[in-house]
PDB file of C-alpha atoms and ligand atoms in Angstrom:
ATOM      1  CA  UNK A  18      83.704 -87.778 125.196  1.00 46.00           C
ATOM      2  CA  UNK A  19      79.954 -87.276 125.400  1.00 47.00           C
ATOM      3  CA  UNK A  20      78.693 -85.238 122.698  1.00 46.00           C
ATOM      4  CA  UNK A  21      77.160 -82.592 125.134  1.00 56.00           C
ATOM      5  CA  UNK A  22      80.489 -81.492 125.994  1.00 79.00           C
ATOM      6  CA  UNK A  23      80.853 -80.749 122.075  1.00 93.00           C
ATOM      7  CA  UNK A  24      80.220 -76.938 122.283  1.00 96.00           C
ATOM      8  CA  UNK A  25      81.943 -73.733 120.370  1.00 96.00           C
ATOM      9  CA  UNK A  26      83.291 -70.660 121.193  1.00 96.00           C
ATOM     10  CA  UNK A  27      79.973 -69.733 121.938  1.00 96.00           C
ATOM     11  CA  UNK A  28      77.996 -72.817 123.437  1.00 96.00           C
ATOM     12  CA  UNK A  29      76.702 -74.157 120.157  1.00 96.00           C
ATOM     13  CA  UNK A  30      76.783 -77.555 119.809  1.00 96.00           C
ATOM     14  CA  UNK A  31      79.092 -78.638 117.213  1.00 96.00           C
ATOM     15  CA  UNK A  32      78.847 -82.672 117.201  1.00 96.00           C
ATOM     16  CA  UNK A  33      78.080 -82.282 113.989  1.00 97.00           C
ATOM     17  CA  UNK A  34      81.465 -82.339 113.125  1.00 97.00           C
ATOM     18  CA  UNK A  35      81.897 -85.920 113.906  1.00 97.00           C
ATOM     19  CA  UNK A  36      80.351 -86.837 111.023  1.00 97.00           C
ATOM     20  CA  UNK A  37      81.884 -84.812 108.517  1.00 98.00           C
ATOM     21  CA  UNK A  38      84.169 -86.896 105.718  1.00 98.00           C
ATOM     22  CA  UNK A  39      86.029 -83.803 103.565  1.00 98.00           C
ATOM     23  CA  UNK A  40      87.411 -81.030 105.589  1.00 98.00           C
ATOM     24  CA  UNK A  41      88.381 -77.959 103.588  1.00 98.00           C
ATOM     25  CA  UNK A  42      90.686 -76.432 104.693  1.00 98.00           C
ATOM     26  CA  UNK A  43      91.534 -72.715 103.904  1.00 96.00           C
ATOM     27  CA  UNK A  44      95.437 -72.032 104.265  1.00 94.00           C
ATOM     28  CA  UNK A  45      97.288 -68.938 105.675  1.00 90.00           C
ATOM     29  CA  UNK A  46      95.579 -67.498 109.149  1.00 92.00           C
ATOM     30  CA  UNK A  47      94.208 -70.863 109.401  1.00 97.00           C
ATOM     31  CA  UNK A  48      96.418 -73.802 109.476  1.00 98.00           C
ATOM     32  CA  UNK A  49      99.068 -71.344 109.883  1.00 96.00           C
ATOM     33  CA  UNK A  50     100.566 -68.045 109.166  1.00 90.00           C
ATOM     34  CA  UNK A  51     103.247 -66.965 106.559  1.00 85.00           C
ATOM     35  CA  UNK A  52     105.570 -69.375 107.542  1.00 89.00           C
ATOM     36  CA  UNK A  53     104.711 -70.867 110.909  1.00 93.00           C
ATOM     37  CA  UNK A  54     102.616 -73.700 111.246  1.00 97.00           C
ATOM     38  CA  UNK A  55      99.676 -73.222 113.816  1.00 98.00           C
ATOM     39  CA  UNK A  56     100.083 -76.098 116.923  1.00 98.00           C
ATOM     40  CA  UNK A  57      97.468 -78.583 116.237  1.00 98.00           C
ATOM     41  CA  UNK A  58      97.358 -78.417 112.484  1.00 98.00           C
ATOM     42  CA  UNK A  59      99.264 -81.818 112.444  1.00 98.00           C
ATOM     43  CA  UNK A  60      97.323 -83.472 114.932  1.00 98.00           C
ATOM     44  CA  UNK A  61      94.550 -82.199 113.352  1.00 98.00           C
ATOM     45  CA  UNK A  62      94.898 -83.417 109.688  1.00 98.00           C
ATOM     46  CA  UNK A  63      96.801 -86.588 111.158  1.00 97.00           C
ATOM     47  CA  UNK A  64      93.053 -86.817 113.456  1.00 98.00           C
ATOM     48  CA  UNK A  65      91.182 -86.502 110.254  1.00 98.00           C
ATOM     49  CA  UNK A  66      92.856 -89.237 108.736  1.00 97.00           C
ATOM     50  CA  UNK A  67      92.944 -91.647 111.265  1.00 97.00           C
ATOM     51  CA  UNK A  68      88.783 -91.091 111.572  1.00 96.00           C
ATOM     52  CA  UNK A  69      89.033 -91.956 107.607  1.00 96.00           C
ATOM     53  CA  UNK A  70      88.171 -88.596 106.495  1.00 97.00           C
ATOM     54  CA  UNK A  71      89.717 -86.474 103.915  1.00 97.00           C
ATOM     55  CA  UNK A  72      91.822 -82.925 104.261  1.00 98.00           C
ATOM     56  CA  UNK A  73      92.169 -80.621 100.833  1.00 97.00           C
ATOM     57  CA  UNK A  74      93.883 -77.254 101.100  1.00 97.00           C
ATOM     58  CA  UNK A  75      91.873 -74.697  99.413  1.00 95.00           C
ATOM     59  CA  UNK A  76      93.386 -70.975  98.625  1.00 90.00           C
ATOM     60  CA  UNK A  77      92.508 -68.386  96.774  1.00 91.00           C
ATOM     61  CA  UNK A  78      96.020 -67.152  96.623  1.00 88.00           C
ATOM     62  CA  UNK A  79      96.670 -67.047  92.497  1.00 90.00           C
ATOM     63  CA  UNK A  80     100.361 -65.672  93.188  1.00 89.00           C
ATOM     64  CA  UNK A  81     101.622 -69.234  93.794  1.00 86.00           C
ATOM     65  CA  UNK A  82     101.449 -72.789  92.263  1.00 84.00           C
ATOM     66  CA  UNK A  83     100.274 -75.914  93.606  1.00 90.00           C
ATOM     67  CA  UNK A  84     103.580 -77.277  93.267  1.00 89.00           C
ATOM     68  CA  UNK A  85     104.656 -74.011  95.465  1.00 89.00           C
ATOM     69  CA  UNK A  86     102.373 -75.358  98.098  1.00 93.00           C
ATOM     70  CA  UNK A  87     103.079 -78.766  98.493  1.00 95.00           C
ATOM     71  CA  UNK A  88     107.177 -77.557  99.244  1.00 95.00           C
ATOM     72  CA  UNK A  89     105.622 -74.955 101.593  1.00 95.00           C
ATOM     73  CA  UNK A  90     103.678 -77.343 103.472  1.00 97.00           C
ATOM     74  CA  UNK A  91     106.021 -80.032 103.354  1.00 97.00           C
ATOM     75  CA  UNK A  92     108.684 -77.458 105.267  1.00 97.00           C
ATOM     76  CA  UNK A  93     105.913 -76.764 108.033  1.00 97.00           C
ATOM     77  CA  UNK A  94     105.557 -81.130 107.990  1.00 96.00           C
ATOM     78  CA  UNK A  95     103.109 -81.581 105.963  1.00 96.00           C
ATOM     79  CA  UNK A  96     102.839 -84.699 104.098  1.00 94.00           C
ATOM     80  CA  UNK A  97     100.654 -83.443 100.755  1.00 95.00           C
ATOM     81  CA  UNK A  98     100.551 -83.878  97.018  1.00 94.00           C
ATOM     82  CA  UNK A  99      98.805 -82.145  94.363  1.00 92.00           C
ATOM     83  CA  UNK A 100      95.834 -83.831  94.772  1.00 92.00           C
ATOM     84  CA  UNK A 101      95.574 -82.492  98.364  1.00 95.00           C
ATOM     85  CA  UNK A 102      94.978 -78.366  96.953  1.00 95.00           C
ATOM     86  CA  UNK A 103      92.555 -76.759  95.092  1.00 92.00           C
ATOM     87  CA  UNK A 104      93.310 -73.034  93.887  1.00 92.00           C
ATOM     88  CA  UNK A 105      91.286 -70.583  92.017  1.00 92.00           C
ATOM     89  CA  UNK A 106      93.692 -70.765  89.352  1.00 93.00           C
ATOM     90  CA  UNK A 107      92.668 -74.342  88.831  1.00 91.00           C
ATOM     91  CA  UNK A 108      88.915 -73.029  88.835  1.00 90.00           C
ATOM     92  CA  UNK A 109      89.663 -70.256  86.537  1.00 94.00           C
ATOM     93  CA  UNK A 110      90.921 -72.363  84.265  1.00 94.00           C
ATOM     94  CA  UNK A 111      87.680 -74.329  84.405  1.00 90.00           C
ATOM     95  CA  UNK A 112      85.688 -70.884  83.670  1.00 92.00           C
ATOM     96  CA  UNK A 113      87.665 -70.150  81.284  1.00 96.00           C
ATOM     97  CA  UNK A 114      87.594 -73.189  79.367  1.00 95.00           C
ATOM     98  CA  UNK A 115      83.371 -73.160  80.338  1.00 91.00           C
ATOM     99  CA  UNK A 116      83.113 -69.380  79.021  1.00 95.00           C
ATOM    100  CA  UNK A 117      85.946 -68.516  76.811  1.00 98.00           C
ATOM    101  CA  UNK A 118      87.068 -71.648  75.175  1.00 98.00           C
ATOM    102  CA  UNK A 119      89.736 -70.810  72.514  1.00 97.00           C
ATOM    103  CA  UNK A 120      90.211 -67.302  73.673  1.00 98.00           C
ATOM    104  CA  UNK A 121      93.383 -65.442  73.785  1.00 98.00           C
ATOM    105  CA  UNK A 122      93.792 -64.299  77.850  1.00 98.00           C
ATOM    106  CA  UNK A 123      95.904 -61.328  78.970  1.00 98.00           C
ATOM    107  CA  UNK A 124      97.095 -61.639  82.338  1.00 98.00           C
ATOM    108  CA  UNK A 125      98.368 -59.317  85.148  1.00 98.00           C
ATOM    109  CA  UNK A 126      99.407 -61.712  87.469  1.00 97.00           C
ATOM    110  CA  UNK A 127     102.870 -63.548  88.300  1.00 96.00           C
ATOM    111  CA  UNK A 128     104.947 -65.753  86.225  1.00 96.00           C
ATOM    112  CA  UNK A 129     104.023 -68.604  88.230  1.00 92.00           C
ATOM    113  CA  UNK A 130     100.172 -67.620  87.050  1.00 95.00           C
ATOM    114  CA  UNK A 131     100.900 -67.344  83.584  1.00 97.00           C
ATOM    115  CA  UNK A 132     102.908 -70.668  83.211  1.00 94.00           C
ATOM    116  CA  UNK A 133     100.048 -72.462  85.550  1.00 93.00           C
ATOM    117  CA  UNK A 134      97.019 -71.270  83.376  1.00 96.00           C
ATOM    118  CA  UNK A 135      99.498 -72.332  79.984  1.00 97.00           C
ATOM    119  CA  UNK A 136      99.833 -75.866  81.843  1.00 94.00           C
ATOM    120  CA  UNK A 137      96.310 -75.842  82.481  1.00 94.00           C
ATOM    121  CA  UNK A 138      95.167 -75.348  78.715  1.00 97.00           C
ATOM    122  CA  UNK A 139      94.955 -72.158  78.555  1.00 98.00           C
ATOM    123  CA  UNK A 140      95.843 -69.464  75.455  1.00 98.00           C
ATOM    124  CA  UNK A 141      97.554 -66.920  77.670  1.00 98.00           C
ATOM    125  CA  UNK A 142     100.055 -63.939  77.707  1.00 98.00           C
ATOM    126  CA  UNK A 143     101.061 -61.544  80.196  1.00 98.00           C
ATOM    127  CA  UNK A 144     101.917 -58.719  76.842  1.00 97.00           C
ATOM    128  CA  UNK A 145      99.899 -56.469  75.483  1.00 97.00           C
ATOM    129  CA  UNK A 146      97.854 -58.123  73.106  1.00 97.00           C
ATOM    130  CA  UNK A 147      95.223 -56.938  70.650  1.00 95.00           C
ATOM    131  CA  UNK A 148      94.005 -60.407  70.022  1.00 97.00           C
ATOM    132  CA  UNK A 149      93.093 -60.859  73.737  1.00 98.00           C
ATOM    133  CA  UNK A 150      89.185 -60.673  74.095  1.00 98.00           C
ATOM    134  CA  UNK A 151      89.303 -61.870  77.520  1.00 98.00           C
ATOM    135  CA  UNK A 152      91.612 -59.511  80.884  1.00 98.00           C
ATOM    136  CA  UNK A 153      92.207 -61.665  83.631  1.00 98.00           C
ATOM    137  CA  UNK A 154      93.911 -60.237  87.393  1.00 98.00           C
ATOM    138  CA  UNK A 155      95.215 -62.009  89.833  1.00 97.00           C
ATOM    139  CA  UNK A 156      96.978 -61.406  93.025  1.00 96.00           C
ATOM    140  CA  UNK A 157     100.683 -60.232  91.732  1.00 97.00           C
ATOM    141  CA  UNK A 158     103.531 -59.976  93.519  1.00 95.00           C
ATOM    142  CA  UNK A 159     105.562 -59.230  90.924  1.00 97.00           C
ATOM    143  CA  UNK A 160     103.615 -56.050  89.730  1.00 97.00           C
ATOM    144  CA  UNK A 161     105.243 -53.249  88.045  1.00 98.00           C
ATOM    145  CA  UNK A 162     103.331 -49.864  86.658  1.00 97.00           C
ATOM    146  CA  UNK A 163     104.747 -51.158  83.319  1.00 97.00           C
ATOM    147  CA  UNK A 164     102.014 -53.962  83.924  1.00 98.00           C
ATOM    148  CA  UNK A 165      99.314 -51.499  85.335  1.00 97.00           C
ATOM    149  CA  UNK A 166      99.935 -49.222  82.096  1.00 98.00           C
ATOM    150  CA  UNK A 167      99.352 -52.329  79.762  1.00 98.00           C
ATOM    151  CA  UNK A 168      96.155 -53.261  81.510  1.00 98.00           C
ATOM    152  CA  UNK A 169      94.604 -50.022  81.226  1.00 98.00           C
ATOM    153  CA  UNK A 170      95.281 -50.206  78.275  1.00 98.00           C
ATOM    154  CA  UNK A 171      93.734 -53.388  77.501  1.00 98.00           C
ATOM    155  CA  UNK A 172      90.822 -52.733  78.990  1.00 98.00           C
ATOM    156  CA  UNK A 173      89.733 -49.900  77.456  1.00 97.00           C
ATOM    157  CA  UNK A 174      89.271 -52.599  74.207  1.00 96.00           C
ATOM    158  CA  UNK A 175      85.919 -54.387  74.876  1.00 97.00           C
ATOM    159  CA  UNK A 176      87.181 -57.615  76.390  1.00 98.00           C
ATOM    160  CA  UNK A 177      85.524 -59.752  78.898  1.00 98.00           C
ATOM    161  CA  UNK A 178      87.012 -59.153  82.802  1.00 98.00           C
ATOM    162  CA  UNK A 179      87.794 -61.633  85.694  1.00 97.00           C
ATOM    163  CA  UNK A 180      89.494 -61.706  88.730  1.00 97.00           C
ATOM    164  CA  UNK A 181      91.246 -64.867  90.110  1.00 96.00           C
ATOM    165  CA  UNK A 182      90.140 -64.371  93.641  1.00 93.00           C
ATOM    166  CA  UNK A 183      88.171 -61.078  95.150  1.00 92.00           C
ATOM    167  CA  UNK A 184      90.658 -60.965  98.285  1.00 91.00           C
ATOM    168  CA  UNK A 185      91.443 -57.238  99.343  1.00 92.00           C
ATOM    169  CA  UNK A 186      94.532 -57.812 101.456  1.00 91.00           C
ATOM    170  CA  UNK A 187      97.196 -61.058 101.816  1.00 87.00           C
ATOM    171  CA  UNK A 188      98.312 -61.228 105.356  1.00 78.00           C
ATOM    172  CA  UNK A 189     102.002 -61.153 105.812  1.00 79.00           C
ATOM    173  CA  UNK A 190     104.441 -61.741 108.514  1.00 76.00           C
ATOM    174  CA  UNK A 191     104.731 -57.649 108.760  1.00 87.00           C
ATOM    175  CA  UNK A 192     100.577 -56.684 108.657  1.00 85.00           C
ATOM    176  CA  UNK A 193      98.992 -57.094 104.743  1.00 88.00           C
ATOM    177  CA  UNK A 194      99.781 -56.256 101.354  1.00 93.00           C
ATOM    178  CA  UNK A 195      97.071 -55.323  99.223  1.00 96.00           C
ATOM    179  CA  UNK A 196      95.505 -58.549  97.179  1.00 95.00           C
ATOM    180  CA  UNK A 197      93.842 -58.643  94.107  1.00 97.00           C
ATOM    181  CA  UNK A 198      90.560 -57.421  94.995  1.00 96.00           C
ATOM    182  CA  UNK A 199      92.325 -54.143  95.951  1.00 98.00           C
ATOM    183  CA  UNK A 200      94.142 -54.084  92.169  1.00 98.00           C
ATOM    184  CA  UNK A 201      90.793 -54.666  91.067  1.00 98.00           C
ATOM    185  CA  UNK A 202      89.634 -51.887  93.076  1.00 98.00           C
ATOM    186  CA  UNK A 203      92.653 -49.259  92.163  1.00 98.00           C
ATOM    187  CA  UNK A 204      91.879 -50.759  87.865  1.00 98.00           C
ATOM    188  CA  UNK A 205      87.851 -49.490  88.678  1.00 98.00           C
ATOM    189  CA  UNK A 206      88.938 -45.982  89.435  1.00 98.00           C
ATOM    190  CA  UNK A 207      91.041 -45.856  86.207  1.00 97.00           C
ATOM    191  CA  UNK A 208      89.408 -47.696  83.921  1.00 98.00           C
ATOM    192  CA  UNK A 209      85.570 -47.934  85.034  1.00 98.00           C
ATOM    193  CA  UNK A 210      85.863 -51.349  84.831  1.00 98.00           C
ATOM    194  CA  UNK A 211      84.806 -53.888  87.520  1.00 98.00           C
ATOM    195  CA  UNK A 212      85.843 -57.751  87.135  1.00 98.00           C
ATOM    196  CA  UNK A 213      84.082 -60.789  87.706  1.00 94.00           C
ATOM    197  CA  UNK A 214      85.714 -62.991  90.252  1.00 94.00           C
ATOM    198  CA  UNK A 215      86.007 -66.755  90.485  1.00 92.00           C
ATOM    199  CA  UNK A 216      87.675 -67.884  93.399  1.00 91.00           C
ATOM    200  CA  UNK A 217      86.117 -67.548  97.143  1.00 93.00           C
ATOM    201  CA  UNK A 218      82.821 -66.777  97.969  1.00 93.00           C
ATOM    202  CA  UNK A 219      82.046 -68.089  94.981  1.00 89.00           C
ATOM    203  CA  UNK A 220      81.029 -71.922  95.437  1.00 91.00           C
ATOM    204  CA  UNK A 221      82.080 -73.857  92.727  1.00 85.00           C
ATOM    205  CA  UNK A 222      85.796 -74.499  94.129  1.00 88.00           C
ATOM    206  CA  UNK A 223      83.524 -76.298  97.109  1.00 93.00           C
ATOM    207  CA  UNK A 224      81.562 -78.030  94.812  1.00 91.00           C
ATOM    208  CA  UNK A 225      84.056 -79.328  92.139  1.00 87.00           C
ATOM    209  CA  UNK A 226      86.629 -80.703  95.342  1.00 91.00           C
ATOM    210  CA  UNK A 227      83.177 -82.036  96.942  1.00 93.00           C
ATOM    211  CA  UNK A 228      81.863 -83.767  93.382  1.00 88.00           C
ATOM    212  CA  UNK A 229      85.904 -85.403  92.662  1.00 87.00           C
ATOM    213  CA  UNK A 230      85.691 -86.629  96.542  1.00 92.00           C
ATOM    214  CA  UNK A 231      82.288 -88.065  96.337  1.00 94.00           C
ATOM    215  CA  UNK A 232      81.211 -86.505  99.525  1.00 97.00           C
ATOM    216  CA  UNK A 233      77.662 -84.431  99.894  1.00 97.00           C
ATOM    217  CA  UNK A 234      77.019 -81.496 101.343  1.00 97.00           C
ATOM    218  CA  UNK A 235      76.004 -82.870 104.449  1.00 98.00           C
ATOM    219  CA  UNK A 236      79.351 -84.167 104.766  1.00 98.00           C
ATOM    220  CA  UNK A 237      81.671 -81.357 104.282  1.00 98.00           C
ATOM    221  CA  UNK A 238      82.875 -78.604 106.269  1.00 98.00           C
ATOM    222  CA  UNK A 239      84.804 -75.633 104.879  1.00 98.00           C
ATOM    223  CA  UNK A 240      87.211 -74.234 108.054  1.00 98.00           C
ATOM    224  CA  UNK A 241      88.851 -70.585 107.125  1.00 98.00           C
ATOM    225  CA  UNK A 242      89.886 -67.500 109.225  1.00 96.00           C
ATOM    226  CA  UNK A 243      88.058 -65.114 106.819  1.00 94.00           C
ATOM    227  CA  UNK A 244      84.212 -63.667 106.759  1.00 96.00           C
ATOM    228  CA  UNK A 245      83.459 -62.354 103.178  1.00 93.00           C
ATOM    229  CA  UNK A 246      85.515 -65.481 101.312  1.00 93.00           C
ATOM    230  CA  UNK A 247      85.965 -68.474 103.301  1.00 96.00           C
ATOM    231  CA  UNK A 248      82.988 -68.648 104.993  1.00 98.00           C
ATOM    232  CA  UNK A 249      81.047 -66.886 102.377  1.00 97.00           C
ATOM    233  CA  UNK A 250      82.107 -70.271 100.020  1.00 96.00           C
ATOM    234  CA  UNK A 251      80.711 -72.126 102.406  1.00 97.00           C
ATOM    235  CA  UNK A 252      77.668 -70.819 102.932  1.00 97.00           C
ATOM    236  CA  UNK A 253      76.955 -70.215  99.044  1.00 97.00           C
ATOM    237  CA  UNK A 254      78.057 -74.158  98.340  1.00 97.00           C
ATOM    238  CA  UNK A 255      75.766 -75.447 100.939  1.00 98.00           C
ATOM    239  CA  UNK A 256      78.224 -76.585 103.271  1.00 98.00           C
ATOM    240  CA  UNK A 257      78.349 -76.025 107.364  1.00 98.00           C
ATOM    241  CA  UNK A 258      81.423 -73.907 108.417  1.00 98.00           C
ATOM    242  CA  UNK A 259      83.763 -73.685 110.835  1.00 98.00           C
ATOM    243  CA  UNK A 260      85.476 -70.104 111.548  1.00 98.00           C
ATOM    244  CA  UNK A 261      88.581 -69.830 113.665  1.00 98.00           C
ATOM    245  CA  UNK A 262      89.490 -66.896 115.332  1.00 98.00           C
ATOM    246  CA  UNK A 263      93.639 -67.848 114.224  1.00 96.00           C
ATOM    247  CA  UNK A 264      93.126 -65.063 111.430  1.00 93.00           C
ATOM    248  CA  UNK A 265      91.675 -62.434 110.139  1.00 91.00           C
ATOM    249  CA  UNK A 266      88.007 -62.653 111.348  1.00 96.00           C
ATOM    250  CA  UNK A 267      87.608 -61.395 115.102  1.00 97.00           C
ATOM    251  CA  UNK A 268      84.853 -61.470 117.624  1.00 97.00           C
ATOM    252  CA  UNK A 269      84.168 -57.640 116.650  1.00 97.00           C
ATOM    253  CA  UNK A 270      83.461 -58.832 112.884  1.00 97.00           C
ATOM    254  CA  UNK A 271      81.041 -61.677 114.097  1.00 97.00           C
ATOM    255  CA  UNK A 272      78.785 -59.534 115.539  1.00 97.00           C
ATOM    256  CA  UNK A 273      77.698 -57.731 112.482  1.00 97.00           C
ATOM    257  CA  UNK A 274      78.823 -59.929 110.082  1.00 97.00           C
ATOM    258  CA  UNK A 275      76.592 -61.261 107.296  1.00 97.00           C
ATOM    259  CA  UNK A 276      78.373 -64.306 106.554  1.00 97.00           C
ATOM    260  CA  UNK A 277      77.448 -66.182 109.755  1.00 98.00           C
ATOM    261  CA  UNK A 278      79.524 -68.978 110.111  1.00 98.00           C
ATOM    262  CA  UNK A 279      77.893 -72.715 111.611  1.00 98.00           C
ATOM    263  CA  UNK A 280      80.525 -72.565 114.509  1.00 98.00           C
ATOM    264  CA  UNK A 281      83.146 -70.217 115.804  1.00 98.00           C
ATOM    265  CA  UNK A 282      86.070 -72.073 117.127  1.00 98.00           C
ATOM    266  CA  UNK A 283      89.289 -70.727 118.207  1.00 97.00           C
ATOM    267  CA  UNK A 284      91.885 -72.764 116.223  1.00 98.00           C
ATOM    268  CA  UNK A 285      92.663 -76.187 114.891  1.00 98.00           C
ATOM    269  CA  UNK A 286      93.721 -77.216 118.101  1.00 98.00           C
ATOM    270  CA  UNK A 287      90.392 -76.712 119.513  1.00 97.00           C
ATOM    271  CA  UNK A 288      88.788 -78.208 116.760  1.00 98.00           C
ATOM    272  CA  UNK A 289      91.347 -81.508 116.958  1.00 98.00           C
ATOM    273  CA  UNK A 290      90.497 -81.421 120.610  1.00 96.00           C
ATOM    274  CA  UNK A 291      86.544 -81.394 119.816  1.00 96.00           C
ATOM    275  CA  UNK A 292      87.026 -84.892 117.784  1.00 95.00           C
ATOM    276  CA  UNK A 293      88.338 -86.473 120.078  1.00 89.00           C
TER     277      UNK A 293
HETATM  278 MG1  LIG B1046      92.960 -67.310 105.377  1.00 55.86          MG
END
């Protein structure tokens, strides 16, 4: 196919793409949604492969493990192991081990979160615990007010604050459930206090995958349905970006967005058709 025929969703030309080696790949709206896989995600990643490129699964989603992901994709499929995802658990662990080595954490977040961070190295506890110096939230699915109660509570100690991921909602087979960036939100008007987040927009998930694959800048592409995270990562790591329209993000938001993505494309079985 002659690269002029490589165009967008909005005439830009996107042959580019060709020559991209790591693909990041943001999960749910993107590759596909709650349960259903999105047509053209295996051709896709099967597309990548064959041009001798690399697929990783990136989410921000700190409800789940890694090992949680690789059964979910493998239902939809999927071939993947652990070494195929990156979460911002795994690069809160990495802060935390940067910034707080040694510390005790207290953690409103799900079992699976607690036990993940433990694996990771990580001194945590999802009790009240006076000995904590760091409060960490993440997106919970298993929250109860009991939990709320005990975070107030620890936060009105002076402890250092983070937030897995900055996400407001989780899209769900029904509409969205509020994410951790809304708990965050609902824990400001209540306590004051404001966390700092580590997973999406930040960049360093993009640039710890991009440093283990040996790829630069020049030769990665972040794809994800969503403005203020996925592309957002992208943008702050350096990295061109693909945004498909299979999500959350709509035309409406890319008009007055700030987070202007490199190329708009509609899903991953436009952008499988665009390489060819
Ligand atoms: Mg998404």
């Amino acid at each position: 196919m002659p690269t002029h025929d490589l165009l967008d969703h909005f005439g830009r030309d996107c042959s580019a793409l060709l020559g991209k080696r790591l693909w990041l790949f943001d999960m749910d709206g993107t590759i596909y949604e709650g349960e259903r896989v999105f047509d053209g995600t295996l051709d896709l990643l099967a597309r990548i492969r064959e041009r001798g490129g690399r697929s990783v699964f990136i989410t921000n989603n700190s409800s789940k493990n890694v090992g949680d992901y690789v059964a979910k994709v493998g239902r939809m499929g999927i071939e993947a192991t652990p070494e195929d995802f990156f979460t911002s658990v795994e690069a809160t662990a990495r802060y935390l081990k940067e910034h707080h080595p040694g510390e005790r954490v207290y953690v409103q977040g799900t079992r699976s979160l607690v036990s993940e961070l433990a694996r990771l190295g990580i001194d945590d506890t999802a009790e009240e615990d006076p000995t904590a110096t760091v409060v960490l939230i993440g997106f919970d699915t298993e929250l109860t007010t009991e939990k709320l109660r005990s975070t107030c509570r620890m936060l009105n100690h002076d402890v250092a604050y983070l937030g897995c991921n900055p996400d407001l909602v989780c899209p769900t087979e029904y509409g969205f459930e509020p994410d951790c960036g809304s708990m965050a939100i609902a824990l400001r008007n209540a306590t004051g206090k404001y966390p700092h987040f580590i997973g999406k927009p930040e960049p360093d998930m993009i640039d710890i995958v991009r440093e283990k694959f040996g790829a630069t800048a020049a030769e990665t592409v972040v794809v994800g349905d969503r403005l203020y995270t996925d592309i957002a990562s992208g943008r702050n790591a350096g990295v061109d970006t693909v945004c498909v329209l299979s999500g959350e993000a709509t035309l409406d938001d890319l008009a007055t967005t700030e987070f202007v993505p490199t190329w708009v494309i509609d899903d991953v079985r436009e952008v499988w058709r665009l390489l060819g």
